[in-house]
XYZ file of C-alpha atoms in Angstrom:
679
model
C 0.085 0.006 -0.557
C 1.088 3.323 -0.904
C 3.438 4.648 1.535
C 1.314 7.332 4.649
C 3.231 10.235 6.405
C 2.751 9.174 10.111
C -0.073 12.087 11.703
C 1.201 13.448 15.347
C -1.445 14.341 18.113
C -2.094 18.476 17.811
C -0.237 20.985 19.499
C -1.467 24.145 21.488
C -0.417 27.123 19.040
C 1.626 29.794 20.337
C 1.547 33.420 19.325
C 1.194 34.040 15.710
C 2.980 37.771 16.415
C 6.499 35.267 17.716
C 6.896 33.744 14.125
C 6.002 36.617 11.331
C 9.570 36.376 10.734
C 10.529 33.523 10.140
C 9.591 30.486 8.692
C 8.081 27.745 10.650
C 7.622 24.059 10.972
C 4.382 22.205 9.564
C 2.131 20.167 11.245
C 0.063 17.321 9.614
C -2.784 20.104 9.312
C -1.577 23.936 11.179
C -2.413 24.697 13.939
C -5.208 27.384 15.511
C -5.864 29.581 12.299
C -7.945 33.011 12.984
C -11.048 32.328 11.387
C -11.080 35.507 9.275
C -7.556 34.010 7.770
C -6.007 29.990 8.126
C -2.510 30.579 9.135
C -0.572 27.064 8.464
C 2.891 27.243 9.191
C 5.399 26.622 6.809
C 7.215 22.984 6.787
C 10.697 23.941 6.422
C 12.643 25.701 9.612
C 16.168 26.530 8.433
C 19.427 29.099 8.904
C 18.725 30.521 5.887
C 16.084 33.035 5.890
C 15.298 32.404 9.503
C 14.815 36.161 10.128
C 14.639 36.248 13.708
C 18.232 36.879 14.583
C 18.488 38.489 18.460
C 19.178 42.207 18.615
C 22.004 41.723 21.540
C 23.620 38.778 22.116
C 24.854 39.047 24.963
C 24.969 35.898 27.347
C 23.719 33.486 24.859
C 25.695 30.953 22.989
C 28.463 32.146 20.874
C 28.656 31.552 17.375
C 29.693 28.195 16.626
C 33.273 27.555 14.851
C 32.665 26.281 11.414
C 32.043 22.332 11.975
C 34.786 20.189 9.145
C 31.876 19.612 7.054
C 32.861 23.188 5.423
C 36.384 21.852 5.400
C 36.150 19.087 4.055
C 32.497 16.995 2.801
C 31.988 14.050 5.519
C 29.165 11.529 4.598
C 26.074 11.048 5.324
C 24.256 9.313 8.016
C 20.834 8.664 8.595
C 19.668 8.262 12.677
C 16.358 6.656 13.173
C 13.909 7.577 16.169
C 10.579 8.753 16.863
C 8.363 11.586 15.506
C 7.643 14.094 18.287
C 6.822 16.900 16.834
C 6.158 17.888 13.024
C 7.911 19.368 10.493
C 10.765 19.547 9.415
C 14.069 21.740 10.259
C 17.987 22.015 8.264
C 20.359 24.206 10.190
C 23.645 23.857 12.487
C 23.869 21.757 15.692
C 23.583 23.370 18.580
C 24.941 20.435 21.052
C 24.325 20.579 25.320
C 25.284 17.638 26.082
C 24.248 15.312 29.080
C 22.122 17.794 31.316
C 23.196 16.355 34.677
C 25.473 17.928 37.033
C 29.042 16.793 37.648
C 30.068 17.209 41.276
C 32.625 16.128 43.343
C 31.616 13.067 46.272
C 33.037 14.089 49.562
C 32.504 13.256 53.333
C 31.657 15.456 56.012
C 32.068 15.907 59.202
C 29.797 15.960 61.806
C 29.977 19.742 62.494
C 29.196 20.225 58.902
C 25.980 18.388 58.325
C 23.320 20.513 59.640
C 25.333 23.003 57.237
C 24.506 20.514 54.169
C 20.921 20.183 55.155
C 20.451 23.617 54.835
C 21.958 23.733 51.626
C 19.535 21.105 50.177
C 16.453 23.461 52.023
C 17.813 26.616 49.953
C 18.363 24.471 47.273
C 14.673 22.943 46.756
C 13.620 26.727 47.872
C 16.587 28.239 44.155
C 14.957 25.220 42.008
C 10.733 25.564 42.932
C 11.923 29.727 41.694
C 12.611 29.133 39.232
C 10.327 26.428 37.439
C 7.855 29.403 38.576
C 9.928 31.825 37.016
C 9.405 29.197 33.723
C 6.086 29.128 34.062
C 5.027 32.332 34.692
C 7.164 33.531 31.578
C 5.327 31.058 29.472
C 3.069 32.543 26.681
C -0.871 32.180 27.123
C -0.798 29.338 24.549
C 1.110 26.620 26.621
C -0.906 27.706 29.713
C -1.597 23.796 29.660
C 2.145 22.725 30.105
C 1.658 24.438 33.233
C 0.779 21.043 34.980
C 3.534 19.239 34.483
C 6.544 22.531 35.865
C 3.750 22.115 38.902
C 4.619 18.090 39.349
C 8.872 18.818 39.535
C 7.743 21.705 42.668
C 5.348 18.730 43.809
C 8.083 16.087 43.446
C 10.328 18.381 44.092
C 9.054 18.963 48.527
C 8.227 15.001 48.333
C 8.890 13.849 51.804
C 10.338 10.413 50.522
C 13.153 12.272 48.359
C 13.885 14.782 51.635
C 13.778 11.486 54.194
C 16.243 9.705 51.835
C 18.625 13.040 51.452
C 18.737 13.797 55.079
C 18.958 9.818 55.869
C 22.290 10.038 53.727
C 24.330 13.384 54.693
C 22.988 12.149 58.975
C 24.401 8.730 59.184
C 26.651 8.124 55.857
C 28.003 11.825 56.065
C 28.142 12.687 52.592
C 27.702 16.180 50.713
C 24.279 17.483 49.557
C 25.555 16.648 45.980
C 25.560 13.152 46.758
C 23.372 12.921 48.549
C 20.655 13.996 46.590
C 22.331 12.283 43.526
C 22.338 8.776 45.325
C 18.404 8.843 46.887
C 17.438 10.064 43.133
C 18.877 7.310 41.633
C 17.594 4.959 44.780
C 13.859 6.306 43.847
C 14.958 5.531 40.002
C 15.563 2.119 40.619
C 11.817 1.788 41.971
C 10.813 1.848 38.660
C 12.041 -1.409 37.465
C 14.624 -2.752 35.551
C 16.488 -0.100 32.470
C 14.930 -3.460 30.406
C 11.652 -3.442 31.204
C 10.748 0.512 31.902
C 12.030 0.850 28.253
C 9.148 -1.393 26.928
C 6.747 1.127 29.441
C 6.000 4.342 27.731
C 4.307 5.945 31.022
C 6.579 4.541 33.444
C 9.860 5.526 31.336
C 8.859 9.227 31.262
C 8.061 9.453 35.016
C 11.451 7.496 35.455
C 12.518 10.822 33.550
C 11.054 13.596 35.543
C 12.672 11.949 39.022
C 15.743 11.989 37.291
C 14.953 15.762 35.762
C 14.356 16.657 39.421
C 17.685 15.282 40.228
C 19.162 17.436 37.549
C 17.257 20.749 38.788
C 18.119 19.928 42.254
C 21.786 19.058 41.867
C 22.558 22.779 39.363
C 20.835 24.471 42.133
C 22.843 22.744 45.018
C 26.550 23.643 42.299
C 24.720 26.668 41.098
C 24.946 25.679 37.924
C 21.809 26.887 35.902
C 23.209 28.533 32.793
C 22.113 25.568 30.725
C 18.259 25.631 32.211
C 18.526 28.811 30.084
C 20.141 28.214 26.868
C 19.920 31.412 24.765
C 21.087 31.198 21.249
C 22.413 34.081 19.176
C 21.637 32.467 15.582
C 19.036 29.644 14.793
C 20.009 26.145 15.605
C 18.778 22.742 15.937
C 19.600 21.816 19.880
C 20.438 18.302 20.762
C 20.676 17.172 24.350
C 20.312 14.193 26.057
C 16.928 15.403 27.397
C 14.876 18.321 27.672
C 12.075 19.294 30.626
C 9.548 21.285 30.007
C 11.312 23.975 32.140
C 14.385 23.823 29.220
C 11.895 24.229 26.366
C 9.939 27.375 27.883
C 12.559 28.806 28.091
C 13.429 29.150 24.997
C 10.367 30.091 23.606
C 11.493 33.411 22.397
C 15.636 31.525 21.059
C 16.070 30.754 17.281
C 15.681 26.927 18.319
C 14.863 25.398 14.496
C 14.066 22.084 16.491
C 15.088 19.761 18.550
C 16.491 16.175 19.060
C 17.001 14.022 22.469
C 18.390 10.519 23.236
C 15.346 9.997 25.402
C 11.411 10.217 24.885
C 8.757 9.211 22.741
C 5.407 10.783 21.135
C 4.153 11.330 24.831
C 7.354 12.188 25.981
C 7.244 16.112 27.575
C 10.038 16.926 25.005
C 7.255 15.993 22.446
C 4.394 17.436 23.852
C 6.140 21.064 24.316
C 7.779 20.908 21.254
C 4.183 20.601 19.578
C 3.240 23.818 21.723
C 6.216 26.159 20.286
C 5.553 24.764 16.847
C 9.211 22.869 16.785
C 9.707 20.013 14.932
C 11.039 17.366 17.436
C 12.671 14.240 16.872
C 13.635 11.845 20.440
C 15.068 8.482 21.286
C 18.049 8.747 18.999
C 19.596 6.780 21.205
C 23.098 7.500 20.073
C 21.980 11.560 19.002
C 25.144 12.257 21.631
C 27.623 10.188 20.488
C 27.232 10.994 16.344
C 26.383 14.476 16.726
C 28.286 17.941 17.570
C 27.940 21.404 18.014
C 28.151 22.646 14.128
C 27.300 20.104 12.349
C 24.521 20.637 9.107
C 21.144 17.917 10.284
C 18.074 17.311 8.643
C 15.273 16.770 11.635
C 12.213 15.364 9.820
C 9.976 15.226 12.589
C 7.161 13.177 10.194
C 9.483 10.266 9.512
C 11.545 10.761 13.199
C 14.646 10.345 11.274
C 17.929 13.218 11.868
C 20.086 12.986 9.085
C 24.085 14.427 9.570
C 25.978 15.912 7.233
C 23.224 15.842 4.334
C 24.484 15.711 0.712
C 23.189 19.210 -0.831
C 20.836 17.571 -2.734
C 19.015 15.955 0.291
C 18.688 19.878 1.811
C 17.094 21.022 -1.847
C 14.935 17.915 -1.581
C 14.082 18.815 2.204
C 13.244 22.296 1.501
C 11.286 20.709 -1.523
C 9.208 18.725 0.505
C 8.396 21.239 3.292
C 6.777 23.465 0.914
C 4.536 20.772 -1.160
C 3.219 19.791 2.644
C 2.630 23.557 4.005
C 0.740 23.964 0.413
C -0.316 20.574 1.317
C -1.629 21.790 4.464
C -2.681 25.127 3.456
C -5.140 23.634 0.765
C -7.244 21.092 3.264
C -7.430 23.809 6.313
C -8.708 26.095 3.325
C -11.453 23.221 3.301
C -11.787 22.873 7.559
C -15.662 24.192 7.642
C -17.186 22.316 4.153
C -19.766 19.730 5.729
C -18.247 16.653 5.731
C -20.299 14.683 2.909
C -19.428 11.075 0.794
C -19.608 13.011 -3.225
C -23.642 11.379 -3.137
C -24.396 13.325 0.195
C -24.477 11.162 2.873
C -22.730 13.265 5.582
C -20.439 11.504 8.242
C -19.306 13.465 11.382
C -15.676 14.045 12.041
C -15.160 14.128 15.675
C -11.673 15.246 17.627
C -9.534 13.117 19.881
C -8.962 15.090 22.664
C -6.517 15.279 26.471
C -6.493 19.526 27.183
C -9.491 21.821 27.194
C -6.813 23.804 24.591
C -7.169 21.184 22.232
C -11.313 21.388 21.839
C -10.813 25.624 21.053
C -8.090 23.804 18.360
C -10.644 20.997 17.244
C -13.486 23.181 16.441
C -11.254 25.220 14.465
C -10.048 22.480 12.557
C -14.144 21.323 11.397
C -14.355 19.396 14.087
C -18.531 18.369 14.701
C -17.794 18.043 18.411
C -15.263 15.641 21.263
C -15.819 11.854 20.221
C -13.232 10.985 23.170
C -12.175 13.191 25.814
C -9.785 11.525 27.982
C -10.413 12.127 31.334
C -7.489 9.878 32.880
C -5.016 13.157 32.650
C -6.562 14.883 35.348
C -4.985 11.807 37.808
C -1.875 11.451 36.164
C 1.525 13.525 37.679
C -0.038 14.402 40.961
C -0.160 13.546 44.552
C -3.760 13.786 45.226
C -6.802 12.694 43.246
C -8.783 15.545 41.443
C -11.415 17.023 43.678
C -15.468 17.282 42.483
C -14.425 21.393 41.570
C -11.758 21.035 40.074
C -13.126 17.997 37.687
C -16.640 20.223 37.597
C -14.143 22.920 36.167
C -11.998 21.400 33.459
C -15.214 19.553 32.253
C -17.027 23.132 31.850
C -14.651 24.388 29.612
C -14.737 21.434 27.174
C -18.330 21.687 26.867
C -18.171 25.600 26.924
C -15.720 25.338 23.864
C -17.316 23.496 21.646
C -20.978 24.127 22.727
C -23.615 23.561 20.901
C -21.775 20.407 19.653
C -21.412 17.147 21.634
C -19.152 15.894 24.027
C -18.227 12.496 25.032
C -16.795 12.510 27.959
C -14.977 8.797 29.255
C -14.557 8.054 32.553
C -11.190 7.756 33.675
C -8.911 4.859 31.887
C -6.137 4.303 34.536
C -3.707 0.835 34.551
C -2.269 -0.439 31.932
C -0.047 1.817 30.450
C -1.309 4.710 32.207
C -0.746 4.540 35.584
C -1.582 7.096 38.936
C 0.091 7.310 41.360
C -2.995 8.561 43.533
C -4.596 4.170 43.050
C -3.021 2.305 45.143
C -2.745 -0.588 42.043
C -1.452 -4.152 41.993
C 1.463 -5.083 40.896
C 0.315 -7.507 38.207
C 1.844 -9.876 35.638
C -0.336 -8.023 32.664
C -1.311 -4.660 34.108
C -3.154 -4.515 30.012
C -5.291 -7.279 31.090
C -5.500 -6.449 35.141
C -6.967 -3.962 37.124
C -7.827 -0.597 34.989
C -10.764 1.311 33.821
C -14.076 -0.247 34.315
C -12.800 -2.287 36.743
C -10.523 0.014 38.855
C -13.764 2.636 38.833
C -15.800 -0.168 40.500
C -13.950 -0.923 43.113
C -13.078 2.178 43.859
C -16.825 3.590 44.350
C -16.487 6.963 45.881
C -13.856 8.136 43.369
C -15.373 6.690 40.792
C -18.847 8.994 42.501
C -16.992 11.573 42.274
C -16.247 11.914 38.645
C -19.250 11.242 38.086
C -20.808 14.164 40.211
C -18.393 17.025 38.272
C -19.510 15.389 34.509
C -23.712 15.438 35.955
C -22.895 19.247 36.808
C -21.049 19.868 33.548
C -24.391 18.166 31.557
C -26.226 21.912 32.330
C -23.440 23.986 30.025
C -23.994 21.793 26.995
C -24.631 18.138 25.162
C -22.299 16.345 27.439
C -22.613 11.892 27.180
C -20.809 9.748 29.389
C -18.777 6.741 27.642
C -17.807 3.785 29.751
C -14.173 2.202 28.460
C -13.001 -1.492 28.555
C -16.922 -3.326 29.367
C -16.057 -6.611 29.571
C -19.932 -7.535 31.189
C -23.359 -6.694 31.701
C -22.899 -6.695 35.226
C -20.206 -4.331 34.791
C -22.148 -1.479 32.621
C -25.564 -2.462 34.955
C -22.947 -1.164 37.999
C -21.968 2.078 35.819
C -25.173 3.333 35.472
C -26.175 2.688 39.076
C -24.059 4.971 40.686
C -24.374 7.501 37.921
C -27.911 7.803 38.415
C -26.646 7.692 42.554
C -24.337 10.838 41.134
C -27.628 12.477 39.401
C -29.199 12.468 42.492
C -26.145 13.702 44.296
C -25.712 16.978 42.641
C -29.685 17.447 42.256
C -29.991 17.442 46.265
C -27.512 20.581 45.997
C -29.911 21.629 44.044
C -27.503 22.325 41.486
C -28.286 22.649 37.578
C -27.635 19.377 35.028
C -29.584 18.375 32.707
C -32.046 15.457 33.395
C -30.907 13.004 30.520
C -27.512 12.479 30.008
C -27.024 9.685 27.482
C -24.245 6.842 28.993
C -22.664 4.531 26.008
C -19.784 2.361 26.118
C -16.260 1.515 24.642
C -16.219 -1.649 22.858
C -12.378 -3.039 22.726
C -13.451 -6.028 24.018
C -13.892 -8.991 22.439
C -16.381 -10.164 24.772
C -17.916 -6.381 23.893
C -18.379 -6.770 20.079
C -19.474 -10.220 19.994
C -22.119 -9.231 22.968
C -23.155 -6.368 20.937
C -26.704 -7.413 20.681
C -27.073 -7.556 24.272
C -24.809 -5.133 26.051
C -27.646 -3.216 23.038
C -30.233 -3.356 25.651
C -27.936 -1.656 28.625
C -25.720 1.370 26.352
C -27.465 3.940 24.563
C -24.076 4.251 22.068
C -21.467 2.237 21.387
C -17.686 3.552 20.662
C -14.699 1.758 19.342
C -11.901 1.876 20.182
C -10.136 0.111 17.745
C -5.819 0.861 19.509
C -7.432 -1.765 21.812
C -9.424 -3.861 20.389
C -6.332 -4.844 18.024
C -4.383 -5.341 20.778
C -7.152 -7.591 22.524
C -8.331 -9.565 19.105
C -4.817 -10.734 17.989
C -3.353 -11.259 22.180
C 0.017 -9.014 20.491
C 0.958 -6.063 23.181
C -0.035 -2.493 21.195
C 3.055 -1.259 22.955
C 5.431 -4.059 21.201
C 7.989 -2.843 18.925
C 8.681 -6.541 17.361
C 4.930 -7.316 16.757
C 4.107 -3.970 15.622
C 3.490 -5.289 11.748
C 1.031 -7.838 12.948
C -0.726 -5.428 15.086
C -2.475 -4.003 12.115
C -6.495 -2.562 12.028
C -6.782 -3.754 8.671
C -6.971 -7.951 10.639
C -10.127 -9.277 8.101
C -11.059 -10.456 12.763
C -10.420 -6.886 13.330
C -13.338 -5.909 10.129
C -16.119 -8.639 10.911
C -15.980 -7.680 14.593
C -16.629 -4.187 13.573
C -19.118 -4.949 11.250
C -20.698 -7.059 13.553
C -21.203 -3.910 15.875
C -22.392 -1.699 13.526
C -24.533 -4.003 12.152
C -26.246 -4.521 15.918
C -26.239 -1.074 16.414
C -28.190 -0.566 13.092
C -30.519 -3.322 14.877
C -31.053 -1.919 17.649
C -31.122 1.854 17.054
C -27.684 2.092 18.698
C -25.337 4.949 17.091
C -22.008 3.879 16.920
C -18.856 5.665 16.000
C -14.733 4.756 16.214
C -12.376 6.742 17.925
C -9.111 4.874 17.541
C -5.996 5.482 15.164
C -7.264 3.738 12.575
C -9.622 6.484 12.103
C -7.051 8.905 11.018
C -6.164 7.437 8.223
C -7.554 8.315 4.555
C -8.069 4.693 3.405
C -8.772 3.553 7.113
C -11.522 6.011 6.774
C -13.519 5.078 3.722
C -13.137 1.162 4.862
C -14.891 2.433 7.752
C -17.635 4.023 6.009
C -17.741 0.477 3.941
C -18.532 -1.114 6.902
C -21.406 1.084 7.880
C -19.734 3.575 10.231
C -20.913 7.237 10.180
C -19.178 8.846 12.895
C -15.683 9.674 13.807
C -13.712 10.931 16.198
C -9.237 11.392 16.002
C -6.515 13.577 15.978
C -8.539 16.992 15.960
C -5.433 17.729 12.912
C -6.799 14.600 11.053
C -10.205 16.123 10.415
C -9.664 17.999 7.280
C -7.407 15.238 5.344
C -10.340 12.279 6.280
C -13.054 15.118 5.371
C -11.383 15.420 1.717
C -10.779 11.858 1.240
C -14.681 10.802 2.111
C -15.464 13.721 -0.004
C -14.582 12.157 -2.965
C -16.153 9.037 -2.481
C -19.743 7.320 -2.636
C -21.546 4.705 -0.198
C -21.671 2.455 -2.904
C -18.100 3.019 -3.510
C -16.864 2.189 -0.530
C -19.179 -0.816 0.159
C -18.229 -2.559 -2.150
C -14.720 -2.260 -1.276
C -15.499 -3.344 2.446
C -17.058 -6.425 1.068
C -13.250 -7.216 -0.589
C -11.921 -6.569 2.573
C -14.116 -9.171 4.537
C -13.215 -11.885 2.479
C -9.218 -11.324 2.635
C -7.497 -13.500 4.615
C -4.393 -11.383 5.788
C -4.329 -7.753 6.582
C -1.488 -7.249 3.566
C -4.365 -8.664 1.069
C -6.690 -5.641 3.357
C -4.287 -3.196 2.445
C -3.587 -4.498 -1.174
C -7.279 -4.488 -1.856
C -7.158 -0.682 -0.210
C -4.549 0.718 -2.718
C -5.837 -1.037 -5.389
C -9.308 0.442 -5.403
C -8.115 4.208 -2.986
C -4.726 4.825 -3.684
C -4.950 6.510 -7.331
C -7.575 8.940 -6.614
C -5.693 9.578 -3.283
C -2.441 9.914 -4.156
C -2.109 13.614 -2.580
C -3.124 12.294 0.861
C -0.798 9.730 0.876
C 2.252 11.476 0.128
C 2.011 14.879 1.504
C 1.249 16.591 -1.306
C -0.638 19.761 -2.808
C 0.973 18.603 -6.539
C -1.145 20.597 -9.413
C 0.096 17.323 -11.814
C -0.246 15.092 -8.758
C -3.801 15.834 -8.444
C -4.613 15.675 -11.611
C -3.929 12.160 -11.299
C -7.132 11.548 -9.130
C -9.448 8.859 -10.907
C -11.809 11.026 -9.958
C -12.556 14.817 -7.808
C -14.893 16.288 -4.660
C -17.699 17.014 -5.118
C -19.049 20.250 -6.410
C -19.645 22.218 -3.669
C -22.733 24.185 -5.509
C -24.011 20.638 -5.495
C -24.280 20.455 -1.770
């Protein structure tokens, strides 16, 4: 099947004024444009013509000497990583090296114990102040990243850390730096062996958080804060072992072309902040520090996750040309974001957004979303020491609902467990967390916590069209218990005289094969279904969704998955239950058209993918989609399904698949979009 460019979660837009004089990175679909004039950001950033040199160079990183590439042409090499933030950047590297501070390990006399403890106390204060100052300097558009910095503040004040540090100072007579370093290493070790940690993206990120806090505290102790306030005197690509939110936020007004880090994932803080800044990023490049030195010319491709060191002139030209084409493509799609999403024969298909933060709801609407198909509430529980209260949750849900009103918002109850861990829950150690206590099972095990969330959701219903969705339902008993608790939450809200909508639709996610097979039975208990194909693939095919070695086999195009989807859509039609799909499958143009053929008329995806999926659906008639789906259901493998899709759809979607807006490519479509006047 034709190659498909990778999609990424939408970033949060920073003020346009800060970017007027520079060439910006692209996203699969550009970030928040104004209603009057859609903005999109350029697809390429490079040192040539960035137009953003600062007025002064005091205390800034000096211009780097010419790299060896300017003396003799070195052989180009490509480093593989993970696409953290979309866009392509071309420019020289600035290598920050390992951000860990160095210090002398020394024993202290008893008379100096209190002095060392006082130094630790002062260092905590200084590090906390630095984090708060960074938070205050962050642009308004990045305010949703503030909780990350607040979590770091709480970690700095964690009694566990302080007890371990004090023990090493008082009993082992170790200096403050040594005590902090050992205490942090001990806490990091509690996360498990490195090989196990790397298989769990969330645990890996929490380990990195501890390392960041340790680094911040050590630097406060030794008085070294220079690298946490990196300032550039020319456009450069920042290369480091890792970058904390504080590090990236401090470079908001710096001419950083891109970020390259040795560690991280698409959900790591570096990736999140890079997307917020609209700066290309490739993370998880394990040998970046060994292979790159300051001054080396780089091409950073945040779409493919590749970093080219010492690129040839031809490679640089190709990168710039491809980026310009992608920019034109993104602008064209965005310009049509408010056109109706209908098939070529006029059948409407609702496209909604999956979001995690309130600001993303605004982004989603601006990209043409017809509501929020999935709001992941579990992110309210992560990176904090206490669980969110009812009022706090209510304010967040209300903000989401009001941002998209009168469009609907589907709030998913917390999906904690598996690969999403929250320290505020006492989770048991399990051999296979994905099959253990998680999602609705955890909610029913802790009904008071669940009731707090349900009451907040009920109160939010007073501000717009709210639906509540329950994840990982596997038995009718679970759904009945949730209905009982929801009724109880409604009574609590009513008794307090608070406003709420009398009827709030309650639905369930179908991501466990048992739920798909029993969809006809669940139709009596659930008012709507939402297919979560990410987990459905994992459970139906018995393949860990985090397994890199089996990733190719965990395909949503497997005929078994398609048949399960068809079973659910048929049951929905028979029993009058709306069926939507909110998995990553919906973000692929070919898959989206196949889903329409399987009976789906409601898809939810990353906001950035909506204009592209809308364009794909507008080119296809329902009868054509159904014929393709029939062929796919008869296939015996995922590869065979992909061959069908490539044969039937790739010719007319060649521009969407390549991410290009070239006139020659567009003219090769086998069919054109429906005429606007006919709709």
